[in-house]
PDB file of C-alpha atoms in Angstrom:
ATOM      1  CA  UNK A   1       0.000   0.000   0.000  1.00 71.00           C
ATOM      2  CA  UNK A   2       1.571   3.790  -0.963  1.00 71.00           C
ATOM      3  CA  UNK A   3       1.737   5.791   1.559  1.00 77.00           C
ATOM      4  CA  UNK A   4      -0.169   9.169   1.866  1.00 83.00           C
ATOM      5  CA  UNK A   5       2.407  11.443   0.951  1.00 83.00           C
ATOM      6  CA  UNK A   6       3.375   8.912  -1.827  1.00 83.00           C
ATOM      7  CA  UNK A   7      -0.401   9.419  -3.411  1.00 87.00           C
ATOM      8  CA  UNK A   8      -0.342  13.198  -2.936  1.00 88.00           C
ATOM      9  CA  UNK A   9       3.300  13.903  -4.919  1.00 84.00           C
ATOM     10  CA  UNK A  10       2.242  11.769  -7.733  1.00 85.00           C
ATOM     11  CA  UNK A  11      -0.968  13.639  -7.621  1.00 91.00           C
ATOM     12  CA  UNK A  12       0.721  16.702  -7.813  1.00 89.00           C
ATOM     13  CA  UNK A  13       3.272  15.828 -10.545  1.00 87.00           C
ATOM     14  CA  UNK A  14       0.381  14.432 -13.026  1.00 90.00           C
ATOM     15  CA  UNK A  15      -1.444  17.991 -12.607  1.00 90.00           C
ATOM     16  CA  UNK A  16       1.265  19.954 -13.038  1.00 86.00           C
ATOM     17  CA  UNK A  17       1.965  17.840 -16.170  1.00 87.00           C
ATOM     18  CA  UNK A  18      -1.104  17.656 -17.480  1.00 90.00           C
ATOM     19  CA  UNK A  19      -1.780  21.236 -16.928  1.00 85.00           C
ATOM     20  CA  UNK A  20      -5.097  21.793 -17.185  1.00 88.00           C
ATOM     21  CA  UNK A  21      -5.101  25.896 -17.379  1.00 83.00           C
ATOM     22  CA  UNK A  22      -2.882  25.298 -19.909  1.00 80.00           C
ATOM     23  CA  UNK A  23      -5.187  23.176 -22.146  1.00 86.00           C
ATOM     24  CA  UNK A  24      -8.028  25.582 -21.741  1.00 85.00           C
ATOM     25  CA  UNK A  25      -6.866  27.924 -24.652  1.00 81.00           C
ATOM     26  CA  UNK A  26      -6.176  25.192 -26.657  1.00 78.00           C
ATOM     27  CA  UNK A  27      -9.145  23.236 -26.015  1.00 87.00           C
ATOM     28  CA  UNK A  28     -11.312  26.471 -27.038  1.00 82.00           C
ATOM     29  CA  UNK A  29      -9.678  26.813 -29.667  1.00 71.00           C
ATOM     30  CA  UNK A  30      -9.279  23.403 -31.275  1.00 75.00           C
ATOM     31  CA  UNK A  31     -13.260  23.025 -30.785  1.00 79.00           C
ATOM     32  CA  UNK A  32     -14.311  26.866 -31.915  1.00 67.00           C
ATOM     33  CA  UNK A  33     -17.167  26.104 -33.858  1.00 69.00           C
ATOM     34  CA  UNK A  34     -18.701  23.595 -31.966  1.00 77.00           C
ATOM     35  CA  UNK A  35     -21.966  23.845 -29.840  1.00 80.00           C
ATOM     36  CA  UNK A  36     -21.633  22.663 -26.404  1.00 84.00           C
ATOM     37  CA  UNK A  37     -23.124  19.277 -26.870  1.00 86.00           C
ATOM     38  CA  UNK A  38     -19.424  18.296 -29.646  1.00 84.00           C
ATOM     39  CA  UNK A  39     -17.691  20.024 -26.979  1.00 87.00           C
ATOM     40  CA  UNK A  40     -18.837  17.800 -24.130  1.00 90.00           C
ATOM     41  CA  UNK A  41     -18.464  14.633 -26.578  1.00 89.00           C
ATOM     42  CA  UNK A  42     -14.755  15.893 -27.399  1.00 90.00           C
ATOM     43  CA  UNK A  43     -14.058  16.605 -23.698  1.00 93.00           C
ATOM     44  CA  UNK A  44     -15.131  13.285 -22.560  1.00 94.00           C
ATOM     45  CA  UNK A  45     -13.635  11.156 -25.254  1.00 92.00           C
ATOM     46  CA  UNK A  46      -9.658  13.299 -24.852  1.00 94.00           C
ATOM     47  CA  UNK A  47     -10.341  12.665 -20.978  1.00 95.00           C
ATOM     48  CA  UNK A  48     -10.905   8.918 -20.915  1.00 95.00           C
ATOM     49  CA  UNK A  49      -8.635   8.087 -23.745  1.00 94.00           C
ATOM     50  CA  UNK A  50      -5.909   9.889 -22.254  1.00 95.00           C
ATOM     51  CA  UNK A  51      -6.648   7.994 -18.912  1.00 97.00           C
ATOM     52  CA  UNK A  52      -6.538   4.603 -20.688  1.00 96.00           C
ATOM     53  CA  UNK A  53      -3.032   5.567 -22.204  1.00 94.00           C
ATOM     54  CA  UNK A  54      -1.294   6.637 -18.476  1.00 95.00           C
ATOM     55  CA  UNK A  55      -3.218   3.413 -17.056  1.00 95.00           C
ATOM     56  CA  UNK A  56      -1.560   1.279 -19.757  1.00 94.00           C
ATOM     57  CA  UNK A  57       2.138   2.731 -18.494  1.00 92.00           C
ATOM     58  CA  UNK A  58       1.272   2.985 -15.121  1.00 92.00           C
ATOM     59  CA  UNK A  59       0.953  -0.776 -15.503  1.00 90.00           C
ATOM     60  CA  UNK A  60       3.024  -1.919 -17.974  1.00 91.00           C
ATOM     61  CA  UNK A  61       5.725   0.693 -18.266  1.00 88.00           C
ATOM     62  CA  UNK A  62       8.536  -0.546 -15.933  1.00 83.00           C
ATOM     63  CA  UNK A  63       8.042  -4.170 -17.570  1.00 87.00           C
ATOM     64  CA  UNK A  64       8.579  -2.374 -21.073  1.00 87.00           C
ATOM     65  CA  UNK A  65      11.937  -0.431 -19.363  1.00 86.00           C
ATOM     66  CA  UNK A  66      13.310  -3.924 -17.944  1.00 86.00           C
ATOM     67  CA  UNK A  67      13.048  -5.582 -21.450  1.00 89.00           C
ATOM     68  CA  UNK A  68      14.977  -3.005 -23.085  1.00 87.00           C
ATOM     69  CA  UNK A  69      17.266  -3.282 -20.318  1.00 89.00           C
ATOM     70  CA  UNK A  70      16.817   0.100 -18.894  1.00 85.00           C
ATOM     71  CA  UNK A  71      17.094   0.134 -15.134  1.00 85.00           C
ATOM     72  CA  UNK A  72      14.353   2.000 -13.211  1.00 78.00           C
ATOM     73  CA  UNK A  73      17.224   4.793 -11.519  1.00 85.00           C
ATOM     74  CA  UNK A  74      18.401   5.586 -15.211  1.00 85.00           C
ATOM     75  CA  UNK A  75      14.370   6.714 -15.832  1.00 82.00           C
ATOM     76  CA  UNK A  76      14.339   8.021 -12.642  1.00 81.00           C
ATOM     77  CA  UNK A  77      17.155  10.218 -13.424  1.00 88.00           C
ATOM     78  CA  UNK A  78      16.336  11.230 -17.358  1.00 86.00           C
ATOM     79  CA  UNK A  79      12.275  11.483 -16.458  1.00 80.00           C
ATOM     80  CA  UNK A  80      13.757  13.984 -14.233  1.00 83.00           C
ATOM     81  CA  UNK A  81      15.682  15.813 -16.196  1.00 88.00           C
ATOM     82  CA  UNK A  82      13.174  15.892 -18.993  1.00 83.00           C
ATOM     83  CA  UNK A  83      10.456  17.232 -15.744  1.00 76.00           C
ATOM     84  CA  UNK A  84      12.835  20.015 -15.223  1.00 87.00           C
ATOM     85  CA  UNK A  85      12.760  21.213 -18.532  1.00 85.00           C
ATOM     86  CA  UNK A  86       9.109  20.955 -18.762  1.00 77.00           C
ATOM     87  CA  UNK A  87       8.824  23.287 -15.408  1.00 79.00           C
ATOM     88  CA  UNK A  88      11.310  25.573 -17.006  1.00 84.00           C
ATOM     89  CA  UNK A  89       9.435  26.185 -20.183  1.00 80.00           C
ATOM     90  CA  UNK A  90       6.681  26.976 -17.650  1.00 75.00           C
ATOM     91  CA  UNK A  91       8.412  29.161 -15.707  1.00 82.00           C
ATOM     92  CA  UNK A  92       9.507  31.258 -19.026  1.00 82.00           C
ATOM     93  CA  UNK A  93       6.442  30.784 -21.181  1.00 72.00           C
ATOM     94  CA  UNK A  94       7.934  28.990 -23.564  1.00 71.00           C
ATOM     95  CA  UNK A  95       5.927  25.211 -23.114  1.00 63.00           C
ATOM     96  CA  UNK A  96       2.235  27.028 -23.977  1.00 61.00           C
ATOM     97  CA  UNK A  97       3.929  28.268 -27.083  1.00 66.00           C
ATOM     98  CA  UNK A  98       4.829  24.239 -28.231  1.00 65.00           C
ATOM     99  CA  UNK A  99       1.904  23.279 -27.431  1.00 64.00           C
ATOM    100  CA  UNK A 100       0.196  26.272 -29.789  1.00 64.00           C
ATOM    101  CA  UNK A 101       1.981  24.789 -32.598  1.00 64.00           C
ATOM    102  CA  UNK A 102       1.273  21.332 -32.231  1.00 63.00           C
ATOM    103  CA  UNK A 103      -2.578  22.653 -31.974  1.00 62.00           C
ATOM    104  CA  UNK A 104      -2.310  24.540 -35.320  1.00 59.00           C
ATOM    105  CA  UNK A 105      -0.823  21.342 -37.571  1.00 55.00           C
ATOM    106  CA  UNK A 106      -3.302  18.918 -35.975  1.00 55.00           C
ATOM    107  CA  UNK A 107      -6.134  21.301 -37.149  1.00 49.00           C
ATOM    108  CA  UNK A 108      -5.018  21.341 -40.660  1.00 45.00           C
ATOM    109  CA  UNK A 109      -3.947  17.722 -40.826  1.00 42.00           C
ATOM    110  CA  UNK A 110      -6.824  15.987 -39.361  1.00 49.00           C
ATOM    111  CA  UNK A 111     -10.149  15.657 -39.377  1.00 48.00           C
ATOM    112  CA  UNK A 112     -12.259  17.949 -36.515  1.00 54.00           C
ATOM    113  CA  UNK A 113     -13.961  14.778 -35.312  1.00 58.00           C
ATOM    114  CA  UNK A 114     -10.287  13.428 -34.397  1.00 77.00           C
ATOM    115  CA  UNK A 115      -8.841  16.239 -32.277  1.00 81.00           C
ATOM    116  CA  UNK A 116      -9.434  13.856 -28.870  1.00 87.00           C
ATOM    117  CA  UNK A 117      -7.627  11.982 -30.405  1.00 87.00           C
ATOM    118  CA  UNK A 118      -5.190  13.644 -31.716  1.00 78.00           C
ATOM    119  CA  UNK A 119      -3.941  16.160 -29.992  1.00 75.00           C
ATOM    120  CA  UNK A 120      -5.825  16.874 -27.110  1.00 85.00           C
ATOM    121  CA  UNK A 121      -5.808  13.194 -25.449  1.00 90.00           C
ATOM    122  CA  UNK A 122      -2.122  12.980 -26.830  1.00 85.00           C
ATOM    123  CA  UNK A 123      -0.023  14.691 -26.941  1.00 77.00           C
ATOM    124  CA  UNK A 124      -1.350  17.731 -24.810  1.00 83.00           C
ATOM    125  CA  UNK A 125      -2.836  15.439 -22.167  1.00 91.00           C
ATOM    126  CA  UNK A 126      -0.757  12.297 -22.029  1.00 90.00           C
ATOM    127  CA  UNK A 127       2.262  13.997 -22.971  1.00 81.00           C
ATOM    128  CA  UNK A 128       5.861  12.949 -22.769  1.00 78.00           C
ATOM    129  CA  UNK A 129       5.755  14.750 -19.118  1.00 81.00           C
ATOM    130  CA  UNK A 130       2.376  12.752 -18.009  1.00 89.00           C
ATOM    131  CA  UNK A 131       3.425   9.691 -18.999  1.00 90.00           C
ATOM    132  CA  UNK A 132       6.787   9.804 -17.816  1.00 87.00           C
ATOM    133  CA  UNK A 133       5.554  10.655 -14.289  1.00 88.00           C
ATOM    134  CA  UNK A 134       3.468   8.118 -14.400  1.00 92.00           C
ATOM    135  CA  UNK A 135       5.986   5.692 -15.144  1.00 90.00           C
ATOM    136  CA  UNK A 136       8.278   6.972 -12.452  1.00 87.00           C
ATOM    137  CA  UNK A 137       5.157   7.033 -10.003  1.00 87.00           C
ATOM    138  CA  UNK A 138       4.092   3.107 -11.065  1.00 88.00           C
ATOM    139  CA  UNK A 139       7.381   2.084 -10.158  1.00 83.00           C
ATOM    140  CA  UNK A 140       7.345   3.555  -6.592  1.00 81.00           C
ATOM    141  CA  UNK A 141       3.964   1.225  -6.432  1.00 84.00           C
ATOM    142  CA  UNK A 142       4.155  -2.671  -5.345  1.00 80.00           C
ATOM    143  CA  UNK A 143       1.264  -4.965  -5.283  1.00 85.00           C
ATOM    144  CA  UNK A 144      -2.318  -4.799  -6.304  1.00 87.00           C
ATOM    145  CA  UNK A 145      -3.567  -2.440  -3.707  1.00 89.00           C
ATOM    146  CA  UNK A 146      -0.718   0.414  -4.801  1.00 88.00           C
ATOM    147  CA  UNK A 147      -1.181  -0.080  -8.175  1.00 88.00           C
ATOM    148  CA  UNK A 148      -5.126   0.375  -7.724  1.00 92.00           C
ATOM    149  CA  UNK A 149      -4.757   3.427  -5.487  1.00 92.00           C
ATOM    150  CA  UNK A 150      -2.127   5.058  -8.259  1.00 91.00           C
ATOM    151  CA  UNK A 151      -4.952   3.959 -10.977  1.00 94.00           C
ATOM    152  CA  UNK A 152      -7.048   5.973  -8.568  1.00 94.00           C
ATOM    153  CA  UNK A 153      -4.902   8.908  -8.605  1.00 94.00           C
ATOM    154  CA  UNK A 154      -4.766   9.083 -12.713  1.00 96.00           C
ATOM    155  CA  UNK A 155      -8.969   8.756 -12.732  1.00 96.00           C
ATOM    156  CA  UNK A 156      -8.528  11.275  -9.614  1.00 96.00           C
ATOM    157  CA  UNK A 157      -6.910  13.590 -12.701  1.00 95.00           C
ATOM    158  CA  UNK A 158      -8.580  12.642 -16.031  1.00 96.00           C
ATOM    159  CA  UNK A 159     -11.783  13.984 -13.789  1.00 96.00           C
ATOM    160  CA  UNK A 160     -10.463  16.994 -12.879  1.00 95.00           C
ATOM    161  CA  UNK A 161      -9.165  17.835 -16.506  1.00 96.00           C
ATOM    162  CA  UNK A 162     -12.529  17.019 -17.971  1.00 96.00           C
ATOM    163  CA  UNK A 163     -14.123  18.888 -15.486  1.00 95.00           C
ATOM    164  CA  UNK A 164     -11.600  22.057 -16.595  1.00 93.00           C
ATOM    165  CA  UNK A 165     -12.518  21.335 -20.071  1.00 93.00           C
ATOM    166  CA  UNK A 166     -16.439  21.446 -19.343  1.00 92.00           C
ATOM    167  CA  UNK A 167     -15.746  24.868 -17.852  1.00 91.00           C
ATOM    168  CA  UNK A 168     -13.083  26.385 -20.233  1.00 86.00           C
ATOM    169  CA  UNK A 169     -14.663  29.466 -21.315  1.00 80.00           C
ATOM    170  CA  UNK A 170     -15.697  30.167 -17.435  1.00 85.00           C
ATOM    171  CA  UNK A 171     -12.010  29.323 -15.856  1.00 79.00           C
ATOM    172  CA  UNK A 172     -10.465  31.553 -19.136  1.00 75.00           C
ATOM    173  CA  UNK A 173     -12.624  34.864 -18.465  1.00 79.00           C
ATOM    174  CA  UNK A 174     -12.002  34.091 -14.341  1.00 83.00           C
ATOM    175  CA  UNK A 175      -8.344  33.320 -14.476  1.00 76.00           C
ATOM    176  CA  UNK A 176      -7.629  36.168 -18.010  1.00 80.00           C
ATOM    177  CA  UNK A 177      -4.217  36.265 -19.348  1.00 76.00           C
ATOM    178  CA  UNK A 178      -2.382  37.387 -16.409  1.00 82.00           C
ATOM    179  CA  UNK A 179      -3.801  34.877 -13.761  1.00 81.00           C
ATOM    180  CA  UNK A 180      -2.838  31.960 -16.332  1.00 73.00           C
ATOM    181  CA  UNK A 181       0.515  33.511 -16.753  1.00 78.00           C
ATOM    182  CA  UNK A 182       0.770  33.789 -12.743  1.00 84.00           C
ATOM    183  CA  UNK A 183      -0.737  30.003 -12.128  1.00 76.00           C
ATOM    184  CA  UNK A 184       1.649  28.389 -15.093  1.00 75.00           C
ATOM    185  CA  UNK A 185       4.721  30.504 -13.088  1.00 83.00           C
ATOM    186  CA  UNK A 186       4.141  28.585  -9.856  1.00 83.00           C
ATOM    187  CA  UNK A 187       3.048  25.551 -11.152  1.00 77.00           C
ATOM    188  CA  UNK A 188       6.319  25.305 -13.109  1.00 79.00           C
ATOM    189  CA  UNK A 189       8.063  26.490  -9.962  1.00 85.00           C
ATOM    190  CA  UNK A 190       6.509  23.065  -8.323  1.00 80.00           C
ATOM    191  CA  UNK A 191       7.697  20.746 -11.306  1.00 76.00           C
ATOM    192  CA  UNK A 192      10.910  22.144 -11.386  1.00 86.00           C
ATOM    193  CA  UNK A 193      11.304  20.813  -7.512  1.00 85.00           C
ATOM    194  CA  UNK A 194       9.762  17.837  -8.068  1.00 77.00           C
ATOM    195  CA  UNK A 195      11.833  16.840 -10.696  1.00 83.00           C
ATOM    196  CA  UNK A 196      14.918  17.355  -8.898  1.00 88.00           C
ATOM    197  CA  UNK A 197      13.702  15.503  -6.349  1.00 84.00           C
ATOM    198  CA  UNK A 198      13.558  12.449  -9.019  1.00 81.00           C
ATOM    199  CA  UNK A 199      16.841  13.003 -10.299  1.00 87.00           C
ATOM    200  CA  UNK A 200      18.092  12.573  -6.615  1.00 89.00           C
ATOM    201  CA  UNK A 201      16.359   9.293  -6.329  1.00 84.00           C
ATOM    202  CA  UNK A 202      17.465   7.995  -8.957  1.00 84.00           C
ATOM    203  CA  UNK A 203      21.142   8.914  -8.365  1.00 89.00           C
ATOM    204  CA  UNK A 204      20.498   7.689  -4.641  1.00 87.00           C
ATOM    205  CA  UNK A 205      19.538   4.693  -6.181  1.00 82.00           C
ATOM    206  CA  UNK A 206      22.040   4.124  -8.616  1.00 82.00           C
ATOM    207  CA  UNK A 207      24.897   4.336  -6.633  1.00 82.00           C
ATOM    208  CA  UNK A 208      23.042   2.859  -3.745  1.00 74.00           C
ATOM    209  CA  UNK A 209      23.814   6.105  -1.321  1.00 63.00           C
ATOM    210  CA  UNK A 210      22.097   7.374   2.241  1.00 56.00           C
ATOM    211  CA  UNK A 211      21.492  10.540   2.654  1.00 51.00           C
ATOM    212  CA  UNK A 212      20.674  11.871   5.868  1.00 46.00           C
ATOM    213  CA  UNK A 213      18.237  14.151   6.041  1.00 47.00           C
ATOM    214  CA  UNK A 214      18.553  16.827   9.121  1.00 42.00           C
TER     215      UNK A 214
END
C-alpha cells in the first residue's frame, strides 16, 4: 500500500503535467465552432482516452523499461531531467507556445472529429511529461492495492481535466491572461522541484547512497 504522501506527490506531478489551465486555450480553440453538446463529446472522449493511455504505463511501463534493459534509476534520473525542462518552459512561457503549434498542424492535418484523439488526449494530455511521471510514479507502487490506489490517482486527474474542459470558457474569463501567466509561473516552480527531487532518487539509487536528512 503507498503511503499518503506517496499518493499526494504523484498527484501533484500528473497535474502539473497535465496542466489543465494550460489546455483551456487550446481546447477552445481546437473546438471553436462547436456547440456545447461536440464540446462535451470531445471533452469526454480526450479525458478517458488519455486515462486509458497513463493506465496502460502505469501498468506496464517498468516491464517495457526492464526488457529493453533500462534500469528503473536511469528513468528516474532522465524522467527527471526531462520534468525540469518541462517546469522551465513553464516558468519562461515557452511550453504554452509548443503546445500552440502542435494545436495549429493537428487542425489542418486531421479531421475535426479526431482532435481527442489527436492532440488533445495525446499529446497535450498524455504527454511525454504525463506519462513519464506516471511511469516513475508506477514504479514507486508494489502490489495490487498500490497499483489500484495510483490507478485511482490518474482517474482522480482525467476527472479533474474534464471537469476544466467542461468549464473552459468560465475558468479563461475568471483566471484572463495574467492569472494563467501567474498560475503556469508557480506551477512550473513546483515541477521544477519535483523533478529534482527524481533526479536525486534515482542517483540515490544508482549508486546505492544514504542521505541523511537533518
Amino acid at each position: 500500500m503507498a503511503t499518503l504522501s506517496t499518493l499526494a506527490n504523484g498527484f501533484t506531478t500528473l497535474m502539473v503535467t497535465i496542466d489543465p489551465p494550460g489546455l483551456i486555450p487550446l481546447f477552445i480553440g481546437l473546438t471553436a465552432g462547436m456547440n456545447r453538446l461536440q464540446r462535451r463529446q470531445v471533452a469526454f472522449r480526450a479525458s478517458v482516452i488519455s486515462f486509458l493511455l497513463l493506465v496502460v504505463f502505469a501498468v506496464f511501463g517498468e516491464k517495457v523499461l526492464n526488457a529493453l534493459g533500462i534500469s528503473m534509476s536511469a528513468f528516474r534520473i532522465a524522467g527527471g531531467i526531462l520534468l525540469f525542462w518541462i517546469g522551465v518552459e513553464m516558468i519562461f512561457e515557452k511550453r504554452q507556445e509548443r503546445k500552440e503549434k502542435v494545436s495549429e498542424v493537428a487542425i489542418t492535418q486531421d479531421h475535426i472529429a479526431n482532435i481527442a484523439v489527436f492532440p488533445l488526449a495525446m499529446p497535450l494530455i498524455a504527454g511525454p511529461g504525463s506519462i513519464s511521471a506516471t511511469i516513475l510514479l508506477g514504479s514507486r507502487m508494489h502490489g495490487f492495492v498500490a497499483n489500484m490506489q495510483l490507478i485511482v490517482v490518474l482517474l482522480i486527474a482525467a476527472v479533474i481535466t474534464f471537469a476544466s474542459l467542461l468549464l473552459a470558457g468560465l475558468i479563461d474569463r475568471a483566471l484572463g491572461q495574467t492569472g494563467r501567466n501567474i498560475l503556469t509561473r508557480i506551477l512550473g516552480m513546483v515541477l521544477t522541484a519535483l523533478a529534482v527531487q527524481f533526479v536525486i532518487d534515482g542517483i540515490v539509487t544508482a549508486f546505492g547512497l544514504h542521505l541523511v536528512q537533518g
